[in-house]
Amino acid sequence: MNELLNNKTFAVHAAAAAASVALGTAVTYPLDTLKALMQVGSTGKRPLTAADVLYRVRVLSGYSGLYNGVGWLIMGRTLGLGVRFGVYEILTAFYEDGREDDHLLLSEAMLAGFASGTVESLVSSPFEMIKVRAQVASASRITTPPSIVEKSVVPPLVSRLLPRCSLDMTAMSKSISLLSTLTTRNGNILDSLKEYPWMMTGSGKPPPVSNVRTLLEIVSLEGWTALWRGYRSGIVRDSIFGGLFFGSWQFLHEVMLNWKAVNMDPIPRYDSEVGPLSPVAVSLSAGVSGAFAAAVSHGFDTTRNRSQCTVLPKYLLLERKFLMWPKRGNRFERLTGIHPADRNLLLNGIGLRMARCGLASSIIVGSYFFAINHLVPS
């Protein structure tokens, strides 16, 4: 009977956690869309504002475009946060083992947060890739599908690499005119050029990111490894976020416990004797911790989103590998994955990310405690 009750309690906790993550993600997702579009759409000469991004999304996709890709983020956040809190609880249980008061040091909470954030980044990366591509598509002009005549001129090789691809015949004609002075044994240069993947757009450039946004399109053109593109900046971002989030949350938790213990008589010796804190206070402290961690790690979030919006076909990746393409930037930038061209764009959308992470953390923690208090018998 006790085993059945424990299984039921665990299922209730898991369901409450998943529902709270879904609720927090759905409520704050428009802020995430605006933030991501500001990060990937800005340039050094023309940084975008939230009003510019909102106007473009409203014109091209309507207000529903603010929720493009929300399903992928909910799945990624559910798995990612489950891994984050799971790894954190395992590590903190190891730290607290053998202590009489089960007290957790601030440094231990930060180290456990760094480790949990690293694991979370590897789990949630594929979902974030598809989510960011869907957000960019909501602010991009939808191209009309190619006609039957256009489809017929696309060779099988290009069709396999990029489904629904139609060649840019204007750019192809310009390429032919540049090569017209060369002598060749093949009388039909146009058909020959079509067989090369790098001419699939007719200009030698990869297709726009809005045309490579689904899982099948990403895998067919860029390969499975593209789902973890920008893993360096992603790991740095999530490890910093996890460490600062759990460290600051532990600090605020201790402050609230000490504040509550001041008015108690006698003064409690251990934290367990103080009693539980108010769910409202815990959720607010989680929101403050989330906003603080988001502010510190925001530069790496910008780098991660911009790298995920770069279409890099498999053949280009192999070329760079064979040619031992050098990485640009100083040692810190090469280590963390920051592109030198993004130095002036790292803080774009920092206010939106702080608001999103702070609000989402408060909603997730608050709704989780609310569900547990009403569903799990005391």
Coordinates of C-alpha atoms in Angstrom, one line a residue, residues 83-326:
V83 CA 17.2 17.3 -15.9
R84 CA 18.3 20.5 -14.3
F85 CA 16.4 20.1 -11.0
G86 CA 17.1 16.3 -11.1
V87 CA 20.9 16.7 -11.3
Y88 CA 20.7 19.5 -8.8
E89 CA 18.8 17.4 -6.2
I90 CA 21.2 14.5 -6.7
L91 CA 24.3 16.6 -6.2
T92 CA 22.9 18.6 -3.2
A93 CA 21.8 15.3 -1.6
F94 CA 25.4 14.1 -1.9
Y95 CA 26.6 17.4 -0.3
E96 CA 24.1 17.2 2.6
D97 CA 24.7 13.5 3.3
G98 CA 25.8 13.1 6.9
R99 CA 25.0 16.6 8.1
E100 CA 22.8 16.9 11.1
D101 CA 21.0 20.0 9.9
D102 CA 20.9 19.2 6.2
H103 CA 22.4 22.7 5.6
L104 CA 23.6 23.5 2.0
L105 CA 26.4 26.0 1.5
L106 CA 26.1 28.7 -1.0
S107 CA 29.2 27.5 -2.9
E108 CA 27.8 24.0 -3.1
A109 CA 24.5 25.2 -4.5
M110 CA 26.4 27.2 -7.2
L111 CA 28.6 24.2 -8.1
A112 CA 25.5 21.9 -8.4
G113 CA 23.8 24.6 -10.5
F114 CA 26.8 24.8 -12.9
A115 CA 26.7 21.0 -13.4
S116 CA 23.0 20.8 -13.8
G117 CA 23.0 23.7 -16.3
T118 CA 25.6 21.9 -18.4
V119 CA 23.6 18.7 -18.7
E120 CA 20.4 20.7 -19.4
S121 CA 22.1 22.5 -22.4
L122 CA 22.8 19.2 -24.1
V123 CA 19.3 17.9 -23.6
S124 CA 17.4 21.0 -24.7
S125 CA 19.6 22.2 -27.6
P126 CA 17.7 20.4 -30.5
F127 CA 14.3 21.8 -29.3
E128 CA 15.8 25.3 -29.1
M129 CA 17.2 25.1 -32.6
I130 CA 13.8 24.3 -34.1
K131 CA 12.1 26.9 -31.9
V132 CA 14.4 29.7 -33.0
R133 CA 14.0 28.8 -36.7
A134 CA 10.2 28.9 -36.2
Q135 CA 10.4 32.3 -34.6
V136 CA 12.5 33.6 -37.4
A137 CA 10.0 32.3 -39.9
S138 CA 7.2 34.2 -38.2
A139 CA 9.0 37.5 -39.1
S140 CA 10.0 36.4 -42.7
R141 CA 8.1 36.8 -45.9
I142 CA 6.5 33.5 -46.9
T143 CA 7.7 32.6 -50.4
T144 CA 5.2 31.0 -52.7
P145 CA 5.8 27.3 -53.5
P146 CA 7.5 26.6 -56.8
S147 CA 5.3 25.7 -59.8
I148 CA 5.4 22.4 -61.6
V149 CA 7.8 23.8 -64.2
E150 CA 10.2 25.0 -61.6
K151 CA 10.1 21.7 -59.7
S152 CA 11.0 19.9 -62.9
V153 CA 14.3 21.8 -63.3
V154 CA 15.5 20.9 -59.7
P155 CA 17.9 18.0 -59.9
P156 CA 17.4 15.0 -57.6
L157 CA 20.5 15.8 -55.6
V158 CA 19.2 19.3 -54.6
S159 CA 15.7 17.9 -53.9
R160 CA 17.2 15.4 -51.4
L161 CA 19.3 18.0 -49.7
L162 CA 16.5 20.6 -49.4
P163 CA 12.9 19.6 -50.0
R164 CA 10.7 22.2 -51.7
C165 CA 13.7 24.0 -53.1
S166 CA 13.3 26.1 -56.2
L167 CA 16.3 27.5 -58.0
D168 CA 16.9 31.3 -58.3
M169 CA 17.0 31.4 -62.1
T170 CA 18.0 35.1 -62.2
A171 CA 21.1 34.4 -60.1
M172 CA 21.8 31.3 -62.1
S173 CA 21.7 33.2 -65.3
K174 CA 24.2 35.7 -63.9
S175 CA 26.5 32.9 -62.9
I176 CA 26.3 31.5 -66.5
S177 CA 27.2 34.8 -67.9
L178 CA 30.3 35.0 -65.8
L179 CA 31.4 31.5 -67.0
S180 CA 30.4 32.1 -70.7
T181 CA 34.0 33.0 -71.7
L182 CA 35.4 29.7 -70.5
T183 CA 35.8 26.8 -72.9
T184 CA 34.2 23.5 -71.8
R185 CA 33.5 20.2 -73.3
N186 CA 30.0 20.2 -72.0
G187 CA 27.7 22.3 -74.1
N188 CA 25.1 22.8 -71.5
I189 CA 26.7 24.5 -68.5
L190 CA 23.4 25.3 -66.9
D191 CA 22.4 21.7 -66.4
S192 CA 25.9 20.9 -65.1
L193 CA 25.8 23.7 -62.5
K194 CA 22.4 22.6 -61.2
E195 CA 24.0 19.3 -60.1
Y196 CA 26.2 21.0 -57.5
P197 CA 24.6 21.6 -54.1
W198 CA 26.2 25.0 -53.6
M199 CA 24.3 26.3 -56.6
M200 CA 20.9 25.2 -55.2
T201 CA 19.9 28.8 -54.8
G202 CA 21.5 29.9 -58.0
S203 CA 23.8 32.3 -56.2
G204 CA 26.2 30.0 -54.4
K205 CA 24.7 31.1 -51.0
P206 CA 22.9 28.7 -48.6
P207 CA 19.1 29.1 -48.5
P208 CA 17.5 31.5 -46.0
V209 CA 16.9 30.3 -42.5
S210 CA 13.1 30.7 -43.0
N211 CA 13.3 27.9 -45.6
V212 CA 15.1 25.5 -43.3
R213 CA 13.0 25.4 -40.2
T214 CA 11.5 21.9 -39.7
L215 CA 13.3 18.9 -38.2
L216 CA 13.5 17.0 -41.6
E217 CA 14.8 20.1 -43.5
I218 CA 17.5 20.8 -40.9
V219 CA 18.7 17.2 -40.8
S220 CA 18.6 16.7 -44.6
L221 CA 20.6 19.8 -45.4
E222 CA 22.7 20.4 -42.3
G223 CA 22.9 17.0 -40.7
W224 CA 22.1 15.8 -37.2
T225 CA 25.0 17.7 -35.6
A226 CA 23.3 20.9 -36.6
L227 CA 20.8 20.4 -33.8
W228 CA 23.6 21.1 -31.3
R229 CA 25.1 24.0 -33.2
G230 CA 26.5 26.6 -30.9
Y231 CA 27.0 24.1 -28.1
R232 CA 29.9 26.0 -26.7
S233 CA 28.0 29.2 -26.0
G234 CA 25.0 27.1 -25.0
I235 CA 26.9 25.2 -22.3
V236 CA 28.5 28.4 -21.0
R237 CA 25.1 30.1 -20.9
D238 CA 23.2 27.4 -19.2
S239 CA 26.0 26.6 -16.7
I240 CA 26.2 30.2 -15.7
F241 CA 22.5 30.5 -15.5
G242 CA 22.1 27.4 -13.4
G243 CA 24.9 28.2 -11.0
L244 CA 23.7 31.8 -10.4
F245 CA 20.1 30.8 -10.3
F246 CA 20.5 28.2 -7.6
G247 CA 23.2 30.1 -5.8
S248 CA 21.1 33.3 -5.5
W249 CA 18.0 31.3 -4.8
Q250 CA 19.8 29.6 -1.9
F251 CA 21.0 32.9 -0.6
L252 CA 17.6 34.4 -0.6
H253 CA 16.2 31.3 1.0
E254 CA 18.6 31.6 3.8
V255 CA 17.8 35.3 4.2
M256 CA 14.1 34.5 4.5
L257 CA 14.7 31.7 6.9
N258 CA 16.8 33.9 9.2
W259 CA 14.2 36.7 8.9
K260 CA 11.5 34.3 10.0
A261 CA 13.6 32.8 12.8
V262 CA 14.2 36.2 14.4
N263 CA 10.6 36.4 15.8
M264 CA 10.6 32.8 17.1
D265 CA 11.1 31.9 20.7
P266 CA 13.3 30.0 21.3
I267 CA 15.6 30.7 18.4
P268 CA 15.7 27.5 16.2
R269 CA 19.0 25.7 15.9
Y270 CA 18.4 24.2 12.5
D271 CA 16.7 25.4 9.4
S272 CA 14.3 22.5 9.5
E273 CA 12.9 23.8 12.8
V274 CA 11.9 27.2 11.2
G275 CA 9.2 25.6 9.1
P276 CA 8.2 26.0 5.5
L277 CA 8.3 29.4 3.9
S278 CA 5.4 31.1 2.2
P279 CA 4.9 29.9 -1.4
V280 CA 4.5 33.5 -2.5
A281 CA 7.9 34.4 -1.0
V282 CA 9.5 31.4 -2.5
S283 CA 8.1 32.1 -6.0
L284 CA 9.2 35.8 -5.8
S285 CA 12.7 34.8 -4.8
A286 CA 12.8 32.4 -7.7
G287 CA 11.8 35.2 -10.0
V288 CA 14.5 37.5 -8.7
S289 CA 17.1 34.8 -9.1
G290 CA 16.0 34.0 -12.6
A291 CA 16.2 37.6 -13.7
F292 CA 19.6 38.0 -12.2
A293 CA 21.0 34.8 -13.8
A294 CA 19.5 35.9 -17.1
A295 CA 21.2 39.2 -17.1
V296 CA 24.6 37.7 -16.4
S297 CA 24.3 35.0 -19.1
H298 CA 22.5 37.0 -21.7
G299 CA 25.6 37.6 -24.0
F300 CA 26.0 33.9 -24.5
D301 CA 22.3 33.5 -25.2
T302 CA 22.6 36.1 -28.0
T303 CA 25.6 34.2 -29.5
R304 CA 23.7 30.9 -29.3
N305 CA 20.6 32.2 -31.1
R306 CA 22.6 33.9 -33.8
S307 CA 24.6 30.7 -34.5
Q308 CA 21.5 28.6 -34.6
C309 CA 20.1 30.9 -37.3
T310 CA 23.1 30.3 -39.6
V311 CA 22.3 27.8 -42.3
L312 CA 25.5 25.7 -42.7
P313 CA 25.0 22.9 -45.2
K314 CA 26.9 19.6 -44.7
Y315 CA 29.2 20.2 -47.7
L316 CA 30.3 23.5 -46.4
L317 CA 31.0 22.0 -43.0
L318 CA 33.1 19.3 -44.6
E319 CA 35.0 21.9 -46.6
R320 CA 35.9 23.8 -43.4
K321 CA 36.9 20.6 -41.7
F322 CA 39.2 19.5 -44.6
L323 CA 40.7 23.0 -45.0
M324 CA 41.1 23.3 -41.2
W325 CA 39.2 26.6 -41.2
P326 CA 40.6 28.8 -38.4

